[in-house]
Coordinates of C-alpha atoms in Angstrom, one line a residue:
Chain L
M1 CA 34.3 -117.7 -24.3
K2 CA 36.2 -115.6 -22.8
K3 CA 37.9 -112.5 -24.8
R4 CA 41.7 -112.8 -25.4
I5 CA 43.1 -108.9 -25.6
L6 CA 46.5 -108.9 -26.3
V7 CA 49.0 -105.9 -24.4
V8 CA 52.2 -104.8 -25.2
D9 CA 54.5 -102.5 -23.3
D10 CA 58.0 -102.4 -22.2
E11 CA 57.7 -102.0 -19.1
E12 CA 56.8 -104.8 -16.9
G13 CA 54.9 -102.9 -13.6
L14 CA 52.4 -102.2 -16.3
R15 CA 51.8 -105.0 -18.3
L16 CA 52.3 -106.6 -14.5
L17 CA 48.7 -103.9 -13.8
Y18 CA 46.9 -103.5 -17.3
K19 CA 47.3 -108.2 -16.9
E20 CA 45.1 -108.1 -13.3
E21 CA 42.5 -105.8 -13.9
L22 CA 41.9 -106.4 -17.2
E23 CA 41.8 -110.1 -15.8
D24 CA 39.7 -108.4 -13.0
E25 CA 37.0 -107.2 -15.2
G26 CA 36.2 -111.0 -16.9
W27 CA 38.9 -110.5 -19.8
E28 CA 41.6 -112.9 -20.2
V29 CA 44.7 -111.7 -21.2
E30 CA 47.9 -112.3 -23.3
L31 CA 51.3 -109.8 -22.7
A32 CA 54.5 -109.0 -25.1
S33 CA 56.9 -106.8 -24.0
S34 CA 57.8 -105.3 -27.3
G35 CA 57.0 -104.5 -30.9
E36 CA 58.9 -108.3 -31.9
E37 CA 57.1 -110.4 -29.4
S38 CA 53.0 -108.7 -30.4
I39 CA 53.7 -110.3 -33.5
E40 CA 54.5 -113.5 -33.1
K41 CA 52.3 -113.1 -30.5
L42 CA 49.1 -111.6 -33.1
E43 CA 50.7 -114.8 -35.6
G44 CA 49.8 -117.2 -32.6
G45 CA 46.3 -116.7 -33.3
N46 CA 43.3 -116.1 -30.6
I47 CA 43.9 -112.1 -30.4
D48 CA 40.7 -109.7 -30.6
L49 CA 42.6 -106.8 -28.9
V50 CA 45.6 -105.0 -29.0
L51 CA 46.3 -103.0 -26.3
L52 CA 49.1 -101.2 -27.4
D53 CA 52.1 -98.5 -26.5
I54 CA 53.3 -96.0 -28.4
K55 CA 57.1 -95.5 -27.7
M56 CA 58.9 -98.8 -27.9
P57 CA 63.0 -99.3 -28.6
G58 CA 63.1 -101.8 -32.0
M59 CA 59.8 -102.0 -32.9
D60 CA 57.5 -99.2 -31.7
G61 CA 53.4 -98.8 -31.4
V62 CA 52.9 -96.9 -34.4
E63 CA 54.8 -99.7 -36.9
V64 CA 53.4 -102.3 -35.0
L65 CA 50.2 -100.4 -35.4
R66 CA 51.7 -100.2 -38.6
R67 CA 52.0 -104.5 -39.2
V68 CA 48.2 -105.7 -37.2
K69 CA 46.3 -102.9 -39.7
E70 CA 48.2 -104.5 -43.9
R71 CA 47.8 -107.9 -41.8
W72 CA 45.2 -108.2 -39.4
K73 CA 42.3 -104.9 -40.9
D74 CA 39.3 -106.0 -38.4
L75 CA 41.3 -106.3 -35.2
P76 CA 41.1 -103.6 -33.0
V77 CA 43.8 -102.0 -31.5
I78 CA 44.2 -99.2 -28.6
L79 CA 46.7 -96.9 -28.5
C80 CA 48.1 -96.0 -25.1
T81 CA 50.7 -93.3 -24.5
A82 CA 52.4 -91.1 -21.8
Y83 CA 51.7 -88.3 -23.9
P84 CA 48.3 -86.2 -23.4
H85 CA 47.8 -84.3 -27.0
Y86 CA 49.8 -87.0 -29.2
K87 CA 45.4 -88.1 -29.2
H88 CA 44.5 -85.6 -31.9
D89 CA 47.5 -87.0 -34.6
F90 CA 46.1 -90.5 -33.6
G91 CA 42.6 -90.7 -33.0
T92 CA 41.9 -90.0 -36.2
W93 CA 44.5 -92.6 -38.5
A94 CA 44.0 -95.7 -38.7
S95 CA 43.5 -96.9 -33.6
D96 CA 40.2 -97.5 -33.3
A97 CA 41.2 -95.4 -30.1
Y98 CA 43.8 -93.7 -27.7
V99 CA 44.1 -93.4 -24.4
T100 CA 46.5 -91.4 -22.4
K101 CA 48.3 -93.8 -19.8
S102 CA 47.4 -92.8 -16.8
S103 CA 46.9 -94.1 -12.7
D104 CA 43.5 -95.0 -12.8
L105 CA 42.4 -97.5 -15.1
T106 CA 39.1 -96.3 -15.7
E107 CA 38.9 -94.7 -19.1
L108 CA 41.3 -97.7 -19.8
K109 CA 38.3 -99.5 -18.8
Q110 CA 35.3 -98.1 -20.4
T111 CA 36.8 -97.8 -23.8
V112 CA 37.8 -101.8 -23.7
R113 CA 34.2 -102.5 -22.8
D114 CA 32.9 -100.2 -25.5
I115 CA 35.1 -102.1 -27.5
L116 CA 34.6 -105.0 -26.6
G117 CA 32.0 -105.5 -25.9
K118 CA 30.5 -103.9 -29.7
K119 CA 31.6 -107.4 -31.3
Q120 CA 29.8 -109.4 -29.3
Chain M
M1 CA 98.2 -25.8 -50.1
E2 CA 96.1 -28.0 -51.8
Y3 CA 98.5 -31.2 -51.2
D4 CA 98.3 -30.3 -47.7
I5 CA 94.6 -29.9 -47.6
I6 CA 94.5 -33.2 -49.0
K7 CA 96.9 -35.0 -47.0
E8 CA 95.7 -33.5 -43.3
V9 CA 92.2 -34.1 -44.0
A10 CA 93.1 -37.7 -45.4
Q11 CA 94.8 -38.3 -42.4
L12 CA 91.8 -38.0 -40.1
A13 CA 90.1 -40.6 -41.6
S14 CA 92.1 -42.9 -40.3
S15 CA 92.4 -40.7 -36.4
G16 CA 90.7 -43.3 -34.6
P17 CA 88.0 -42.7 -31.6
D18 CA 88.7 -39.3 -31.6
F19 CA 87.0 -38.1 -34.3
G20 CA 86.6 -34.6 -32.8
A21 CA 89.7 -33.8 -32.9
G22 CA 90.2 -34.5 -36.2
L23 CA 88.5 -32.5 -37.8
K24 CA 88.7 -30.0 -35.5
R25 CA 93.0 -30.4 -36.6
A26 CA 90.9 -29.7 -40.2
A27 CA 89.1 -27.3 -39.8
G28 CA 92.9 -25.6 -38.2
V29 CA 94.3 -26.0 -41.7
I30 CA 91.2 -25.5 -43.8
L31 CA 91.5 -21.5 -41.9
E32 CA 95.7 -20.9 -42.2
A33 CA 95.1 -22.8 -46.0
S34 CA 92.1 -20.0 -46.8
R35 CA 93.2 -17.0 -45.2
F36 CA 89.5 -17.0 -43.6
D37 CA 89.2 -15.9 -39.7
Q38 CA 86.9 -18.6 -38.7
C39 CA 86.3 -22.3 -40.4
A40 CA 82.9 -23.9 -39.0
V41 CA 81.9 -27.4 -40.2
Y42 CA 78.1 -28.0 -39.0
I43 CA 77.1 -31.4 -39.3
W44 CA 73.3 -32.6 -40.4
D45 CA 71.1 -34.4 -38.8
E46 CA 69.4 -36.8 -39.9
E47 CA 67.1 -37.5 -37.5
K48 CA 66.7 -34.6 -35.6
R49 CA 66.6 -32.2 -39.2
N50 CA 69.4 -29.8 -37.3
F51 CA 72.9 -29.1 -38.1
F52 CA 74.7 -29.2 -35.3
L53 CA 78.4 -27.5 -35.2
K54 CA 80.9 -30.6 -34.7
A55 CA 83.9 -28.9 -35.2
S56 CA 85.9 -25.2 -35.0
A57 CA 88.8 -23.2 -35.7
G58 CA 89.3 -19.7 -36.1
A59 CA 87.8 -16.6 -33.6
G60 CA 84.5 -14.4 -33.2
A61 CA 80.3 -15.7 -33.5
M62 CA 79.8 -19.0 -33.6
A63 CA 76.5 -20.6 -33.2
E64 CA 75.5 -24.3 -31.8
S65 CA 73.3 -25.7 -34.4
Y66 CA 70.4 -24.4 -36.3
G67 CA 67.7 -25.6 -38.4
E68 CA 66.7 -27.7 -41.2
S69 CA 66.0 -24.1 -42.8
E70 CA 67.8 -21.0 -40.5
G71 CA 71.0 -19.1 -42.5
I72 CA 73.2 -19.5 -44.4
P73 CA 74.0 -24.0 -43.8
G74 CA 69.5 -23.9 -44.2
R75 CA 69.7 -21.6 -47.4
V76 CA 73.3 -24.4 -48.7
K77 CA 71.0 -27.4 -47.7
E78 CA 67.6 -25.8 -49.6
T79 CA 70.1 -24.9 -53.3
M80 CA 72.8 -27.6 -52.0
A81 CA 75.2 -25.2 -53.5
P82 CA 77.9 -23.0 -52.0
V83 CA 76.5 -19.8 -50.5
A84 CA 78.0 -16.0 -50.4
F85 CA 77.0 -13.5 -47.4
T86 CA 78.4 -10.5 -48.4
G87 CA 76.8 -7.5 -46.2
T88 CA 72.6 -9.4 -46.4
V89 CA 71.6 -12.6 -45.7
P90 CA 70.6 -14.9 -48.5
G91 CA 66.8 -15.2 -48.9
G92 CA 65.3 -12.9 -46.2
R93 CA 67.5 -15.3 -43.5
T94 CA 68.9 -13.9 -40.4
D95 CA 71.9 -15.5 -39.0
P96 CA 73.3 -14.9 -35.8
G97 CA 76.6 -15.9 -36.5
L98 CA 77.5 -13.9 -38.6
A99 CA 78.1 -11.0 -36.3
G100 CA 81.1 -9.1 -36.4
F101 CA 81.9 -10.6 -39.8
G102 CA 81.9 -9.4 -43.3
Y103 CA 82.4 -12.0 -45.7
A104 CA 81.0 -15.8 -45.4
Y105 CA 81.6 -17.9 -48.0
A106 CA 79.7 -21.9 -47.6
L107 CA 79.1 -24.3 -49.4
P108 CA 77.3 -28.3 -48.8
M109 CA 79.4 -30.7 -47.5
N110 CA 77.7 -33.2 -50.4
L111 CA 79.2 -36.8 -52.6
Q112 CA 76.6 -38.3 -54.6
G113 CA 73.0 -37.5 -53.3
S114 CA 74.3 -37.4 -50.0
F115 CA 74.3 -34.4 -47.6
Y116 CA 76.4 -35.1 -45.1
G117 CA 76.3 -31.1 -44.1
V118 CA 77.9 -27.6 -44.2
L119 CA 81.8 -26.1 -43.5
Y120 CA 80.8 -22.4 -42.9
L121 CA 84.0 -19.8 -43.7
K122 CA 84.1 -16.2 -42.4
S123 CA 86.1 -13.3 -42.5
K124 CA 86.2 -10.1 -41.1
E125 CA 86.1 -8.0 -44.0
A126 CA 84.4 -7.8 -46.2
G127 CA 85.4 -8.0 -49.5
K128 CA 86.2 -11.9 -52.1
K129 CA 88.9 -14.0 -50.8
P130 CA 90.6 -14.6 -54.7
G131 CA 91.1 -18.1 -55.6
F132 CA 90.2 -19.9 -52.5
K133 CA 87.0 -21.5 -53.8
R134 CA 88.6 -24.7 -55.6
D135 CA 90.4 -25.8 -52.7
A136 CA 87.2 -24.8 -50.3
E137 CA 85.1 -26.9 -52.4
L138 CA 87.2 -29.3 -52.8
A139 CA 88.2 -28.6 -48.6
A140 CA 84.0 -29.8 -48.1
L141 CA 84.7 -32.7 -51.2
L142 CA 87.5 -34.3 -48.3
L143 CA 85.0 -33.6 -45.2
A144 CA 82.0 -35.4 -46.6
L145 CA 83.6 -38.0 -47.4
V146 CA 85.3 -38.8 -44.1
I147 CA 81.8 -38.2 -42.6
R148 CA 80.7 -40.7 -45.5
S149 CA 83.2 -43.6 -43.4
R150 CA 83.1 -42.3 -40.5
N151 CA 79.2 -43.1 -40.1
A152 CA 79.7 -46.3 -42.1
E153 CA 82.4 -47.4 -38.9
V154 CA 79.5 -46.0 -36.6
R155 CA 77.3 -48.4 -38.0
Y156 CA 80.2 -51.4 -39.5
S157 CA 80.7 -51.5 -34.8
E158 CA 76.2 -51.0 -34.6
A159 CA 76.2 -54.0 -35.9
L160 CA 79.3 -56.2 -34.5
A161 CA 77.2 -55.1 -31.8
R162 CA 73.4 -57.0 -32.4
L163 CA 75.4 -60.0 -34.6
G164 CA 77.0 -60.7 -30.7
E165 CA 74.2 -59.9 -29.2
A166 CA 71.7 -62.2 -31.7
Q167 CA 74.8 -64.5 -31.0
E168 CA 74.3 -65.0 -27.5
W169 CA 70.8 -65.2 -27.7
I170 CA 71.5 -68.2 -30.1
E171 CA 73.1 -69.5 -27.6
R172 CA 71.1 -69.1 -24.5
T173 CA 68.1 -70.2 -26.4
E174 CA 70.6 -73.7 -27.7
K175 CA 70.5 -74.0 -24.4
L176 CA 66.9 -73.9 -23.7
M177 CA 66.0 -75.9 -26.4
A178 CA 68.5 -78.9 -24.1
L179 CA 66.3 -78.6 -20.8
V180 CA 63.4 -78.1 -23.0
D181 CA 64.1 -81.9 -24.6
M182 CA 65.3 -83.5 -21.2
T183 CA 62.7 -82.1 -18.8
S184 CA 60.2 -84.0 -21.3
S185 CA 62.7 -87.3 -21.9
L186 CA 62.0 -87.3 -18.0
A187 CA 58.8 -86.8 -18.1
H188 CA 57.9 -89.9 -20.4
E189 CA 60.2 -91.6 -17.6
I190 CA 58.8 -90.8 -15.2
K191 CA 55.0 -91.0 -16.6
N192 CA 55.0 -95.2 -17.3
P193 CA 56.2 -95.8 -14.2
L194 CA 54.2 -93.2 -11.9
V195 CA 51.2 -95.2 -13.7
S196 CA 52.5 -98.6 -12.6
I197 CA 52.8 -97.2 -8.9
G198 CA 49.4 -95.1 -8.4
G199 CA 47.5 -97.9 -10.8
H200 CA 49.0 -100.5 -8.1
A201 CA 47.5 -98.4 -5.5
A202 CA 44.8 -98.7 -6.0
K203 CA 44.5 -102.3 -6.3
L204 CA 46.4 -102.9 -2.7
K205 CA 43.4 -99.7 -1.3
R206 CA 40.8 -102.7 -2.8
H207 CA 42.9 -105.3 -1.7
I208 CA 42.6 -104.1 1.7
G209 CA 39.1 -103.1 1.7
T210 CA 37.3 -100.0 3.5
G211 CA 37.5 -101.1 7.0
S212 CA 41.9 -101.5 7.2
D213 CA 43.6 -98.6 9.1
A214 CA 45.9 -99.0 6.5
L215 CA 44.2 -96.8 4.3
P216 CA 44.7 -93.3 4.5
Y217 CA 48.4 -94.4 3.7
V218 CA 47.3 -96.2 1.0
E219 CA 45.2 -93.3 0.2
Q220 CA 46.8 -89.9 0.7
M221 CA 50.7 -92.1 -2.1
L222 CA 46.9 -92.4 -4.3
H223 CA 46.3 -88.6 -4.1
E224 CA 49.9 -88.0 -4.3
V225 CA 50.6 -89.5 -7.4
K226 CA 47.6 -88.3 -8.4
R227 CA 49.7 -84.9 -8.3
V228 CA 52.4 -85.6 -9.4
E229 CA 50.7 -87.3 -12.6
R230 CA 49.3 -83.2 -13.2
L231 CA 52.4 -82.1 -12.9
I232 CA 53.8 -84.4 -15.3
D233 CA 51.0 -84.7 -18.5
G234 CA 51.4 -80.3 -18.0
I235 CA 54.9 -80.4 -19.0
M236 CA 54.6 -82.6 -21.4
R237 CA 51.2 -80.7 -22.8
F238 CA 53.5 -76.7 -22.6
F239 CA 57.0 -78.1 -23.6
G240 CA 56.0 -80.6 -25.9
D241 CA 55.1 -80.4 -30.0
S242 CA 51.8 -81.2 -30.2
G243 CA 51.8 -81.4 -33.7
S244 CA 48.5 -79.2 -33.6
D245 CA 45.7 -80.3 -35.7
R246 CA 43.9 -76.6 -36.8
R247 CA 40.8 -76.7 -38.7
P248 CA 38.0 -74.3 -39.5
D249 CA 35.8 -73.5 -35.8
D250 CA 33.6 -71.3 -34.4
I251 CA 35.5 -69.2 -31.8
N252 CA 31.6 -69.0 -29.8
E253 CA 30.5 -73.0 -30.2
I254 CA 34.3 -74.0 -28.6
L255 CA 33.6 -71.3 -25.6
K256 CA 30.7 -72.9 -24.7
S257 CA 31.2 -76.8 -25.5
A258 CA 34.1 -75.5 -23.0
V259 CA 31.7 -74.2 -20.1
K260 CA 29.9 -76.7 -20.0
F261 CA 32.0 -78.6 -18.1
F262 CA 32.6 -76.2 -14.5
D263 CA 28.4 -76.2 -14.5
D264 CA 28.9 -78.3 -11.1
D265 CA 32.3 -76.1 -10.1
F266 CA 29.8 -72.7 -11.1
R267 CA 26.7 -74.4 -8.4
A268 CA 29.6 -75.6 -6.2
G269 CA 31.2 -72.6 -5.9
N270 CA 28.5 -69.7 -5.7
I271 CA 29.3 -68.4 -9.1
K272 CA 26.5 -66.8 -12.1
L273 CA 28.5 -67.1 -15.7
V274 CA 27.9 -64.4 -17.9
M275 CA 28.1 -65.0 -21.2
D276 CA 27.8 -62.2 -23.7
L277 CA 28.7 -63.7 -27.1
Y278 CA 29.1 -61.8 -30.1
H279 CA 25.4 -62.4 -32.7
G280 CA 27.0 -63.7 -35.6
R281 CA 30.1 -66.8 -35.8
L282 CA 33.7 -66.0 -35.0
P283 CA 35.4 -68.2 -37.7
V284 CA 38.7 -69.2 -37.1
N285 CA 41.6 -71.4 -37.6
A286 CA 42.0 -73.4 -34.1
D287 CA 43.0 -76.7 -33.3
R288 CA 39.7 -77.4 -30.7
E289 CA 41.3 -79.4 -28.6
Q290 CA 43.9 -77.4 -28.2
L291 CA 41.5 -74.1 -27.6
T292 CA 39.7 -76.1 -26.0
I293 CA 42.5 -76.6 -22.9
A294 CA 43.4 -73.3 -22.9
F295 CA 39.7 -72.1 -22.3
D296 CA 40.3 -74.3 -19.1
N297 CA 42.9 -73.2 -16.9
L298 CA 41.7 -70.0 -17.7
I299 CA 38.1 -70.5 -16.2
A300 CA 39.2 -72.9 -13.5
N301 CA 42.1 -69.9 -12.6
A302 CA 39.5 -67.9 -12.8
I303 CA 36.6 -70.4 -10.6
Q304 CA 40.0 -70.6 -8.2
S305 CA 39.9 -67.2 -7.3
M306 CA 36.3 -66.3 -6.2
K307 CA 37.2 -68.1 -3.5
N308 CA 33.7 -67.3 -2.0
G309 CA 31.7 -67.3 -5.2
G310 CA 31.3 -64.1 -8.1
T311 CA 31.0 -63.7 -11.5
L312 CA 32.1 -65.0 -14.4
T313 CA 31.5 -63.0 -17.5
L314 CA 32.5 -64.6 -20.9
T315 CA 32.5 -61.9 -23.6
T316 CA 33.5 -62.6 -27.2
G317 CA 33.8 -60.5 -30.2
V318 CA 35.3 -58.8 -33.6
S319 CA 38.3 -56.2 -34.6
A320 CA 40.2 -55.3 -36.5
G321 CA 40.8 -59.1 -37.8
S322 CA 41.2 -61.1 -34.8
V323 CA 38.7 -62.3 -32.8
S324 CA 39.4 -61.3 -29.0
V325 CA 37.8 -63.8 -25.8
R326 CA 37.6 -61.9 -22.2
V327 CA 37.7 -63.1 -19.4
S328 CA 37.2 -62.4 -16.7
D329 CA 36.4 -63.0 -12.7
S330 CA 35.8 -60.5 -9.8
G331 CA 38.3 -62.6 -8.2
G332 CA 40.0 -59.5 -6.5
G333 CA 43.1 -60.0 -9.3
I334 CA 46.0 -60.7 -9.0
D335 CA 49.0 -58.8 -6.4
P336 CA 51.2 -56.7 -9.0
A337 CA 54.0 -58.0 -7.0
N338 CA 53.3 -61.6 -8.5
I339 CA 52.1 -59.9 -12.8
G340 CA 55.5 -60.2 -14.2
N341 CA 55.9 -64.3 -13.8
I342 CA 52.1 -65.3 -13.8
F343 CA 53.4 -67.3 -17.8
N344 CA 56.6 -68.1 -15.9
P345 CA 56.3 -72.5 -15.4
F346 CA 56.3 -73.8 -12.9
F347 CA 55.1 -70.2 -11.2
T348 CA 51.6 -70.2 -8.5
T349 CA 49.8 -68.9 -5.9
K350 CA 48.1 -71.6 -4.7
K351 CA 48.9 -74.8 -2.7
N352 CA 48.1 -77.0 -4.8
G353 CA 48.7 -75.8 -8.8
T354 CA 50.4 -76.8 -10.7
G355 CA 52.5 -73.8 -12.3
L356 CA 51.5 -74.6 -15.9
G357 CA 48.1 -73.7 -16.7
L358 CA 48.5 -69.7 -17.8
P359 CA 51.5 -70.8 -19.8
I360 CA 49.5 -73.5 -21.1
A361 CA 47.1 -71.1 -22.4
N362 CA 49.8 -68.6 -23.9
S363 CA 51.8 -71.8 -25.5
I364 CA 48.8 -72.3 -27.3
M365 CA 47.7 -69.3 -28.3
H366 CA 51.4 -68.4 -29.9
R367 CA 50.9 -71.7 -31.6
H368 CA 47.6 -70.5 -32.8
S369 CA 49.9 -66.5 -33.7
G370 CA 47.6 -65.5 -31.0
V371 CA 48.4 -62.9 -27.5
I372 CA 47.0 -63.6 -24.4
E373 CA 46.6 -60.0 -22.8
V374 CA 46.2 -59.2 -19.3
E375 CA 43.8 -56.8 -17.5
N376 CA 44.4 -56.5 -13.6
E377 CA 42.4 -54.6 -11.3
E378 CA 42.9 -55.2 -8.6
G379 CA 40.7 -55.5 -5.4
V380 CA 37.9 -56.2 -8.4
G381 CA 39.4 -58.7 -10.4
V382 CA 41.6 -59.8 -13.5
T383 CA 40.5 -60.0 -17.0
F384 CA 42.6 -62.0 -19.9
V385 CA 41.8 -61.1 -23.5
L386 CA 42.4 -64.3 -26.2
K387 CA 43.0 -62.4 -29.3
L388 CA 43.3 -64.2 -32.7
P389 CA 43.8 -63.6 -36.2
L390 CA 40.1 -63.3 -38.5
A391 CA 40.0 -67.0 -40.8
G392 CA 39.1 -65.5 -43.9

């Protein structure tokens, strides 16, 4: 069965981009446009990886990360943000990986492969 | 008589902007009351360590200034007591101001241990003037009081001026901070749609395939998006408070790992790399990721300056509690007309430069309590010297 990735981002253009690109890579992709929606989708189950934007209105990515690690502690999370320098701060704690947003998705795809490949 | 002196000298204290004129009037009153032929007020300048004539009344020889231990005023300062001249100057000194005078009396103008200068009275006739000493002492005391209050006034208005400057600086800084906030959030807002545009353009490029006539258009779009992305990342690095993570590290190791990334560039650019690293560990408290960015920016600049090949020399060392890293190129140096601008954000002489490389390196060094110095040798090359505190 294909692995399922939940993409959480408030930007519609990015959700669309990530969905198609990751599907091209052979993954199934579920979308959430807010932190609140992402928790609902996670409660529905059947998610293998979360791709999480940090800066979102309402419940932000840091809060989502905290809740995910409380309830589904083995579920891998990749933090995704516009800031190139948050890397160190978040990379060392709860998330499994950190990716700086870029129009070049090579790093993101590789990170996804590294994590989901490992689980198979 | 005492009353006249007190009144006149006291009025002086509030005589406003023309302090010299007020003091001159006071000297006239003192001269008249004491029945001497000349009255001079010498003020002691603590910084220059000499006396200068501030006000006088009466006629005859008069020196414009005295050195610290020169003449009668010098003697007064030495003894901190009144000095009388009755034909010879005490302490074996000479005083050109005494030419033509038979008698003189000089007193310190001091108050609570502070010395303000000398009140100097001279008479043509030899022999003491009866009954003037108490009045002269009172006059000297009042003058000290007046000068002290005058000094305080000057210091007060200087402090006010400095306060005004500080206030202006704060206002400017506040405006700058607002600009920084705005720039940061603007950069963030641009980044998301930009990634979307670029990502979709990349999809489009794959979609149309290599044979399409439209390929150059899409490639141009991708190229421009990359350019703006670089700029936005640079702005975020420069303006964002990175919350840096500093740990004990070795500057030689950080530098060595930074250089590795440039192996291909050195080969392609025909650049010879010379590493002259300090033989032992150079401990610093560093955010490795940030320092690597600073080194990357300097090395990239050096490579770009050596269009026709050259030598990049990296030197590390330690002296006087600080660790130094020298990044030297042989790229001909920086035009002196531009040297004042190289750390200003967005200043660049390169066609595709963001103008953020050096400002970012500079702000990273600041966050590490370090500095960057520039040694520019026009026609030869430039050396950037980074200095960081040595970790204990």
